[in-house]
CSV table of C-alpha atoms and ligand atoms in Angstrom, one decimal:
chain,number,residue,atom,x,y,z
A,1,MET,CA,21.0,5.4,14.2
A,2,ASP,CA,18.0,6.6,16.3
A,3,VAL,CA,14.9,6.8,14.1
A,4,LYS,CA,13.4,9.4,16.5
A,5,ASP,CA,16.1,11.8,15.3
A,6,LEU,CA,14.6,11.6,11.7
A,7,GLN,CA,11.4,13.3,12.6
A,8,ARG,CA,10.7,17.0,12.0
A,9,GLU,CA,11.5,19.3,14.9
A,10,ASN,CA,7.9,20.6,15.0
A,11,ILE,CA,6.6,17.0,15.2
A,12,LYS,CA,9.0,16.2,18.0
A,13,THR,CA,7.7,19.1,20.1
A,14,LEU,CA,4.1,18.8,19.0
A,15,LYS,CA,1.4,18.5,21.7
A,16,PRO,CA,-1.1,16.1,20.1
A,17,TYR,CA,-4.9,16.5,20.1
A,18,SER,CA,-6.4,15.0,23.2
A,19,THR,CA,-9.8,13.3,22.7
A,20,ALA,CA,-12.5,13.3,25.3
A,21,ARG,CA,-11.9,9.5,25.9
A,22,ASP,CA,-8.1,10.1,26.2
A,23,GLU,CA,-8.8,12.3,29.2
A,24,PHE,CA,-11.0,9.8,30.9
A,25,LYS,CA,-9.8,6.2,31.6
A,26,GLY,CA,-11.9,3.9,33.7
A,27,GLN,CA,-15.4,2.5,34.0
A,28,ALA,CA,-18.5,4.6,33.4
A,29,SER,CA,-22.0,4.2,32.0
A,30,VAL,CA,-23.0,7.8,31.3
A,31,PHE,CA,-21.0,9.6,28.7
A,32,LEU,CA,-21.6,13.3,28.6
A,33,ASP,CA,-18.1,14.3,27.7
A,34,ALA,CA,-18.0,14.3,23.9
A,35,ASN,CA,-21.1,16.2,22.7
A,36,GLU,CA,-22.4,13.0,21.0
A,37,ASN,CA,-26.1,12.2,20.4
A,38,SER,CA,-26.9,10.1,23.5
A,39,PHE,CA,-30.2,8.8,22.0
A,40,GLY,CA,-28.6,6.7,19.3
A,41,SER,CA,-28.4,6.7,15.5
A,42,PRO,CA,-31.2,6.7,12.9
A,43,LEU,CA,-29.9,3.3,11.7
A,44,PRO,CA,-30.3,-0.4,12.8
A,45,ALA,CA,-26.8,-0.2,14.3
A,46,ASN,CA,-25.5,2.5,16.6
A,47,TYR,CA,-22.8,4.9,15.4
A,48,ASN,CA,-23.5,7.7,17.8
A,49,ARG,CA,-20.2,7.3,19.8
A,50,TYR,CA,-16.8,8.3,18.5
A,51,PRO,CA,-14.7,5.2,17.5
A,52,ASP,CA,-11.6,3.9,19.4
A,53,PRO,CA,-8.8,6.2,18.1
A,54,LEU,CA,-6.3,3.3,18.4
A,55,GLN,CA,-8.6,0.6,17.0
A,56,LEU,CA,-7.4,-1.9,19.6
A,57,ASP,CA,-10.0,-4.6,18.9
A,58,LEU,CA,-9.3,-4.6,15.2
A,59,LYS,CA,-5.5,-4.4,15.7
A,60,ASP,CA,-5.7,-7.3,18.1
A,61,ALA,CA,-7.3,-9.5,15.4
A,62,ILE,CA,-4.9,-8.2,12.7
A,63,CYS,CA,-1.9,-8.8,14.9
A,64,LYS,CA,-3.0,-12.4,15.5
A,65,ILE,CA,-3.0,-13.1,11.7
A,66,LYS,CA,0.2,-11.1,11.0
A,67,GLY,CA,2.3,-12.1,14.0
A,68,VAL,CA,3.2,-8.5,14.7
A,69,PRO,CA,2.7,-6.9,18.1
A,70,ILE,CA,0.1,-4.1,18.4
A,71,GLU,CA,2.8,-1.5,19.3
A,72,ASN,CA,4.4,-2.1,15.8
A,73,THR,CA,1.1,-1.7,14.0
A,74,PHE,CA,-0.5,1.5,12.6
A,75,LEU,CA,-3.9,1.6,10.8
A,76,GLY,CA,-4.6,4.3,8.2
A,77,ASN,CA,-7.5,5.4,6.1
A,78,GLY,CA,-6.0,3.4,3.2
A,79,SER,CA,-2.2,2.9,3.0
A,80,ASP,CA,-2.4,6.3,1.2
A,81,GLU,CA,-2.9,7.9,4.6
A,82,ALA,CA,0.2,6.2,6.0
A,83,ILE,CA,2.2,7.4,3.0
A,84,ASP,CA,1.0,11.0,3.6
A,85,LEU,CA,1.7,10.8,7.3
A,86,LEU,CA,5.3,9.5,6.7
A,87,PHE,CA,5.9,12.7,4.6
A,88,ARG,CA,4.4,14.9,7.3
A,89,ALA,CA,6.3,13.3,10.1
A,90,PHE,CA,9.7,13.0,8.6
A,91,CYS,CA,10.2,15.4,5.7
A,92,ASN,CA,10.8,19.1,6.0
A,93,PRO,CA,9.0,20.9,3.2
A,94,GLY,CA,11.4,22.8,0.9
A,95,LYS,CA,14.4,21.0,2.4
A,96,ASP,CA,14.3,17.2,2.6
A,97,ASN,CA,13.9,14.8,-0.3
A,98,VAL,CA,12.7,11.2,-0.9
A,99,ILE,CA,13.7,8.6,-3.5
A,100,ILE,CA,11.2,6.8,-5.7
A,101,LEU,CA,12.0,4.1,-8.2
A,102,PRO,CA,9.9,4.5,-11.4
A,103,PRO,CA,8.0,3.0,-12.9
A,104,THR,CA,6.0,2.7,-9.7
A,105,TYR,CA,2.9,3.6,-7.7
A,106,GLY,CA,1.8,7.2,-8.4
A,107,MET,CA,0.8,8.2,-4.9
A,108,TYR,CA,4.4,8.5,-3.6
A,109,GLU,CA,5.1,11.4,-6.0
A,110,VAL,CA,1.6,13.0,-5.5
A,111,SER,CA,2.0,12.9,-1.7
A,112,ALA,CA,5.5,14.4,-2.0
A,113,ASN,CA,4.2,17.2,-4.2
A,114,ILE,CA,1.3,17.9,-1.8
A,115,ASN,CA,3.9,18.2,1.0
A,116,ASP,CA,6.4,20.2,-1.0
A,117,ILE,CA,9.1,17.5,-0.7
A,118,GLU,CA,11.7,17.1,-3.5
A,119,ILE,CA,11.5,13.8,-5.3
A,120,LYS,CA,14.6,12.1,-6.6
A,121,LYS,CA,13.8,9.5,-9.3
A,122,VAL,CA,16.1,6.5,-9.9
A,123,ASN,CA,14.6,4.4,-12.6
A,124,LEU,CA,14.4,0.6,-12.2
A,125,LEU,CA,16.8,-1.4,-14.4
A,126,PRO,CA,15.3,-2.8,-17.7
A,127,ASN,CA,14.5,-6.0,-15.8
A,128,PHE,CA,12.6,-3.8,-13.3
A,129,GLN,CA,15.1,-4.5,-10.4
A,130,LEU,CA,16.9,-1.9,-8.3
A,131,ASP,CA,19.8,0.1,-9.6
A,132,LEU,CA,21.7,0.0,-6.4
A,133,GLU,CA,24.6,2.1,-7.6
A,134,ARG,CA,22.4,5.0,-8.8
A,135,ILE,CA,20.3,4.8,-5.6
A,136,ALA,CA,23.5,5.1,-3.5
A,137,GLU,CA,24.5,8.2,-5.6
A,138,ALA,CA,21.1,9.8,-5.2
A,139,ILE,CA,21.1,9.6,-1.4
A,140,ASP,CA,22.2,12.8,0.4
A,141,VAL,CA,22.0,14.1,4.0
A,142,ASN,CA,18.5,15.3,3.4
A,143,THR,CA,17.1,12.1,2.0
A,144,LYS,CA,14.5,10.8,4.5
A,145,LEU,CA,12.5,8.1,2.7
A,146,ILE,CA,13.1,5.5,0.0
A,147,PHE,CA,9.9,3.9,-1.4
A,148,ILE,CA,10.2,0.3,-2.7
A,149,CYS,CA,7.1,-1.2,-4.1
A,150,SER,CA,7.3,-5.1,-4.1
A,151,PRO,CA,5.6,-6.6,-5.9
A,152,ASN,CA,5.8,-3.5,-8.0
A,153,ASN,CA,2.9,-1.7,-9.5
A,154,PRO,CA,2.6,-1.5,-12.5
A,155,THR,CA,5.3,-4.0,-13.5
A,156,GLY,CA,4.1,-6.9,-11.3
A,157,ASN,CA,7.5,-8.3,-10.3
A,158,SER,CA,8.9,-8.7,-6.8
A,159,ILE,CA,12.1,-6.8,-6.0
A,160,HIS,CA,15.1,-9.0,-5.2
A,161,ARG,CA,15.3,-9.5,-1.4
A,162,VAL,CA,19.1,-9.1,-1.1
A,163,ALA,CA,18.9,-5.7,-2.9
A,164,ILE,CA,16.3,-4.4,-0.5
A,165,GLU,CA,18.3,-5.7,2.5
A,166,THR,CA,21.4,-3.8,1.2
A,167,ILE,CA,19.4,-0.6,1.3
A,168,LEU,CA,17.9,-1.4,4.7
A,169,ALA,CA,21.4,-2.0,6.1
A,170,ASN,CA,23.1,1.1,4.6
A,171,PHE,CA,20.5,3.9,4.3
A,172,LYS,CA,20.2,6.1,7.3
A,173,GLY,CA,16.5,7.2,6.6
A,174,LEU,CA,13.4,5.1,6.5
A,175,VAL,CA,12.9,2.3,3.9
A,176,VAL,CA,9.2,2.0,3.0
A,177,ILE,CA,8.4,-1.3,1.4
A,178,ASP,CA,4.9,-1.2,-0.1
A,179,GLU,CA,3.5,-4.8,0.0
A,180,ALA,CA,0.0,-4.0,-1.4
A,181,TYR,CA,0.3,-7.2,-3.5
A,182,ILE,CA,2.2,-9.4,-1.2
A,183,ASN,CA,-0.7,-12.0,-0.9
A,184,PHE,CA,-0.2,-12.9,-4.6
A,185,ALA,CA,3.6,-13.2,-4.4
A,186,LYS,CA,6.0,-16.1,-4.1
A,187,GLN,CA,8.4,-13.9,-2.2
A,188,LYS,CA,7.7,-13.6,1.5
A,189,THR,CA,6.8,-10.4,3.4
A,190,PHE,CA,9.4,-8.2,5.1
A,191,ILE,CA,7.3,-8.1,8.2
A,192,GLN,CA,9.6,-10.7,9.9
A,193,GLU,CA,12.6,-8.3,9.5
A,194,LEU,CA,11.0,-5.6,11.7
A,195,THR,CA,13.0,-6.8,14.6
A,196,GLU,CA,16.2,-6.4,12.6
A,197,TYR,CA,15.8,-2.9,11.1
A,198,ALA,CA,14.4,0.1,13.1
A,199,ASN,CA,14.3,2.0,9.8
A,200,LEU,CA,11.9,-0.5,8.1
A,201,VAL,CA,8.3,0.4,7.3
A,202,VAL,CA,6.1,-2.2,5.7
A,203,LEU,CA,2.8,-1.1,4.1
A,204,GLN,CA,0.0,-3.5,3.4
A,205,THR,CA,-3.7,-2.9,2.6
A,206,PHE,CA,-7.2,-4.4,2.8
A,207,SER,CA,-7.8,-2.9,-0.7
A,208,LYS,CA,-6.5,-5.7,-2.9
A,209,ALA,CA,-6.6,-9.4,-1.8
A,210,TRP,CA,-9.0,-8.7,1.1
A,211,GLY,CA,-11.6,-7.2,-1.3
A,212,LEU,CA,-12.3,-4.2,0.9
A,213,ALA,CA,-11.1,-1.2,-1.2
A,214,ALA,CA,-14.2,0.8,-0.4
A,215,LEU,CA,-13.7,0.6,3.4
A,216,ARG,CA,-10.3,2.4,3.1
A,217,LEU,CA,-8.1,0.5,5.5
A,218,GLY,CA,-4.3,0.3,5.2
A,219,MET,CA,-1.6,-1.1,7.6
A,220,ALA,CA,1.9,0.2,8.4
A,221,PHE,CA,4.2,-2.0,10.4
A,222,SER,CA,7.4,-0.5,11.8
A,223,SER,CA,9.5,0.0,14.9
A,224,VAL,CA,7.8,1.4,18.0
A,225,PRO,CA,9.2,5.0,17.7
A,226,VAL,CA,8.0,5.2,14.1
A,227,ILE,CA,4.5,3.9,15.0
A,228,ASP,CA,4.3,6.2,18.0
A,229,ILE,CA,5.1,9.2,15.7
A,230,LEU,CA,2.4,8.2,13.2
A,231,ASN,CA,-0.2,7.7,16.0
A,232,LYS,CA,0.8,11.1,17.4
A,233,ILE,CA,0.1,13.1,14.2
A,234,LYS,CA,-2.8,11.1,12.7
A,235,PRO,CA,-6.3,12.6,12.7
A,236,PRO,CA,-7.8,11.3,16.0
A,237,TYR,CA,-10.6,9.2,14.5
A,238,ASN,CA,-9.0,8.2,11.2
A,239,ILE,CA,-10.6,4.8,11.0
A,240,ASN,CA,-14.4,5.1,11.3
A,241,GLN,CA,-16.5,2.7,13.3
A,242,ALA,CA,-18.2,1.0,10.3
A,243,THR,CA,-14.7,0.2,8.8
A,244,GLN,CA,-13.5,-1.1,12.2
A,245,ASP,CA,-16.6,-3.4,12.6
A,246,LEU,CA,-16.6,-4.7,9.0
A,247,ALA,CA,-12.9,-5.3,8.8
A,248,LEU,CA,-13.1,-7.2,12.1
A,249,ALA,CA,-15.9,-9.4,10.6
A,250,ALA,CA,-13.9,-9.9,7.4
A,251,LEU,CA,-10.9,-11.2,9.4
A,252,PHE,CA,-13.1,-14.2,10.4
A,253,ASN,CA,-13.4,-15.0,6.7
A,254,VAL,CA,-9.8,-15.4,5.9
A,255,GLN,CA,-10.5,-18.8,4.3
A,256,GLN,CA,-12.6,-17.2,1.6
A,257,VAL,CA,-9.8,-14.6,0.9
A,258,ASN,CA,-7.3,-17.4,0.6
A,259,GLU,CA,-9.5,-19.2,-1.9
A,260,TRP,CA,-9.7,-16.1,-4.0
A,261,ILE,CA,-5.9,-15.6,-3.9
A,262,LYS,CA,-5.4,-19.2,-5.1
A,263,THR,CA,-7.9,-18.7,-8.0
A,264,THR,CA,-6.3,-15.3,-8.9
A,265,VAL,CA,-2.9,-16.9,-9.1
A,266,THR,CA,-4.2,-19.8,-11.2
A,267,GLU,CA,-6.0,-17.4,-13.5
A,268,ARG,CA,-2.9,-15.1,-13.7
A,269,ASP,CA,-0.9,-18.0,-15.0
A,270,ARG,CA,-3.6,-19.1,-17.4
A,271,LEU,CA,-3.9,-15.5,-18.8
A,272,SER,CA,-0.1,-15.1,-19.1
A,273,LEU,CA,0.0,-18.2,-21.3
A,274,ALA,CA,-3.0,-17.1,-23.3
A,275,PHE,CA,-1.6,-13.6,-23.9
A,276,GLU,CA,1.6,-15.1,-25.3
A,277,LYS,CA,-0.5,-16.5,-28.2
A,278,ILE,CA,-2.1,-13.3,-29.2
A,279,THR,CA,-0.4,-11.8,-32.3
A,280,PHE,CA,-0.3,-8.1,-31.3
A,281,VAL,CA,1.2,-9.0,-27.8
A,282,LYS,CA,5.0,-8.3,-28.0
A,283,LYS,CA,5.8,-9.2,-24.4
A,284,VAL,CA,4.1,-10.6,-21.3
A,285,TYR,CA,5.9,-9.6,-18.1
A,286,PRO,CA,6.0,-12.2,-15.3
A,287,SER,CA,3.8,-11.2,-12.4
A,288,ASP,CA,3.8,-11.8,-8.7
A,289,ALA,CA,0.6,-9.6,-8.3
A,290,ASN,CA,-3.1,-9.7,-9.3
A,291,PHE,CA,-2.4,-8.0,-12.6
A,292,ILE,CA,-0.2,-8.5,-15.7
A,293,LEU,CA,1.7,-6.0,-17.7
A,294,ILE,CA,1.8,-6.7,-21.4
A,295,GLU,CA,3.5,-4.8,-24.2
A,296,VAL,CA,1.4,-4.6,-27.4
A,297,THR,CA,2.0,-3.2,-30.9
A,298,ASP,CA,-0.4,-0.3,-30.4
A,299,ALA,CA,-1.5,0.3,-26.8
A,300,LEU,CA,-4.0,3.1,-27.4
A,301,LYS,CA,-5.7,1.2,-30.2
A,302,ILE,CA,-6.1,-2.0,-28.2
A,303,TYR,CA,-7.2,0.0,-25.2
A,304,ASN,CA,-9.9,1.7,-27.2
A,305,LEU,CA,-11.1,-1.5,-28.8
A,306,LEU,CA,-11.4,-3.1,-25.4
A,307,VAL,CA,-13.4,0.0,-24.2
A,308,ASP,CA,-15.7,-0.4,-27.2
A,309,ASN,CA,-16.4,-4.0,-25.9
A,310,GLY,CA,-17.1,-2.8,-22.3
A,311,ILE,CA,-13.7,-3.8,-20.9
A,312,ILE,CA,-11.5,-1.3,-19.1
A,313,VAL,CA,-7.8,-2.0,-18.6
A,314,ARG,CA,-5.1,0.5,-17.6
A,315,ASP,CA,-3.1,2.2,-20.3
A,316,ARG,CA,0.4,2.6,-19.0
A,317,SER,CA,2.0,3.3,-22.4
A,318,LYS,CA,3.1,6.8,-21.4
A,319,VAL,CA,4.9,5.6,-18.2
A,320,THR,CA,8.7,5.3,-18.0
A,321,LEU,CA,10.0,1.9,-19.1
A,322,CYS,CA,6.4,0.8,-19.9
A,323,GLU,CA,6.2,2.2,-23.4
A,324,GLY,CA,3.4,0.4,-25.3
A,325,CYS,CA,2.2,-1.4,-22.2
A,326,LEU,CA,-1.2,-2.2,-20.8
A,327,ARG,CA,-1.8,-3.3,-17.2
A,328,ILE,CA,-4.6,-5.8,-16.9
A,329,THR,CA,-6.1,-6.8,-13.5
A,330,ILE,CA,-7.0,-10.5,-13.1
A,331,GLY,CA,-10.8,-10.8,-13.1
A,332,THR,CA,-13.1,-13.7,-12.4
A,333,GLU,CA,-12.8,-16.8,-14.7
A,334,GLU,CA,-15.8,-15.5,-16.6
A,335,GLU,CA,-14.4,-12.0,-17.0
A,336,ASN,CA,-11.0,-13.3,-18.1
A,337,ASN,CA,-12.7,-15.5,-20.7
A,338,GLN,CA,-14.6,-12.5,-22.0
A,339,LEU,CA,-11.3,-10.6,-22.3
A,340,LEU,CA,-9.5,-13.5,-24.1
A,341,THR,CA,-12.4,-13.9,-26.5
A,342,ILE,CA,-12.2,-10.3,-27.5
A,343,LEU,CA,-8.4,-10.1,-27.7
A,344,THR,CA,-8.4,-13.3,-29.9
A,345,GLN,CA,-11.0,-11.7,-32.2
A,346,LEU,CA,-8.9,-8.6,-32.5
A,347,SER,CA,-5.7,-10.4,-33.3
X,1,PLP,C1,-3.5,-0.3,-4.5
X,1,PLP,C2,-2.2,0.1,-3.9
X,1,PLP,C3,-2.2,0.6,-2.6
X,1,PLP,C4,-3.5,0.6,-1.8
X,1,PLP,O1,-3.7,1.9,-1.3
X,1,PLP,P1,-5.0,2.0,-0.3
X,1,PLP,O2,-4.9,3.4,0.0
X,1,PLP,O3,-4.7,1.1,0.8
X,1,PLP,O4,-6.2,1.6,-1.1
X,1,PLP,C5,-1.0,0.9,-2.1
X,1,PLP,N1,0.2,0.7,-2.8
X,1,PLP,C6,0.1,0.3,-4.0
X,1,PLP,C7,1.4,0.1,-4.7
X,1,PLP,C8,-1.0,0.0,-4.6
X,1,PLP,O5,-1.0,-0.5,-5.9
């Protein structure tokens, strides 16, 4: 299989936008080519120049941490941008389809709908693992992408590795593994498999463990042809200079992030045990993420009682296979204590 053949014909023949700095390569000190403000910015730092379209300094630092070459790395304005670009590059509106595995992250479906791409839903099994038989049945010649979220949002579990590998080895389209919560998981990342599978796309993000949701920075790792296509069709300056600077600075503070991850996992295990003891909690699902899904006797009532006490959780009780469930993000120790005090009072 050649992944280049998966792209849309109009993308294959597209002549991409050429930036002022694409057209000039070399040394210069006077830049009068991009209609920027040559005086500076009305700020302590200068943002008057357009940022590097390929974010090479930032990618270099990311690649050192991840062990993935730059040519296999794409950066997006959040992983949500990478998701949207995958649809635009590989899925013909009104013709192609993608497979999603509910209950899962909502953006895959929204992005498909925006791009007028048919969605085929194959529910996870009751244990929230893949239904490989029904996935195989759902695949047809127009199926371009399969989205696998692992650890899965909102259920919190990791998807069994062997099942994912079965799909990677047999599906002729792209397998997108969304690892937004991988830093909290016992299971290891699929990044190491990039050399094995040309049809693998791994999504990660700075929005969760890295604590940079407001900067909007997501990563996609894949084979060179897929990365080249994403770079060809992305908005030229999709990662702004402030985000590039701040993310680069954050990468020097990986130690702090690792400490938070450890605390989050400790707190997750403490909360899971504590939830078990609360009378109206019917089930606590095991979690490999920074949140826990619990089934309660009356989700809306508990949700509203928590709101009355200033605590917001996510009501997932209307979601397939999550009937009666709330999704609770792990907070700081103090926030978690507040939550437990109120839940205990209510029970
Ligand atoms: C939070 C989350 C993301 C992150 O998206 P960004 O656009 O990078 O903030 C991606 N996938 C899943 C499953 C998520 O829960």
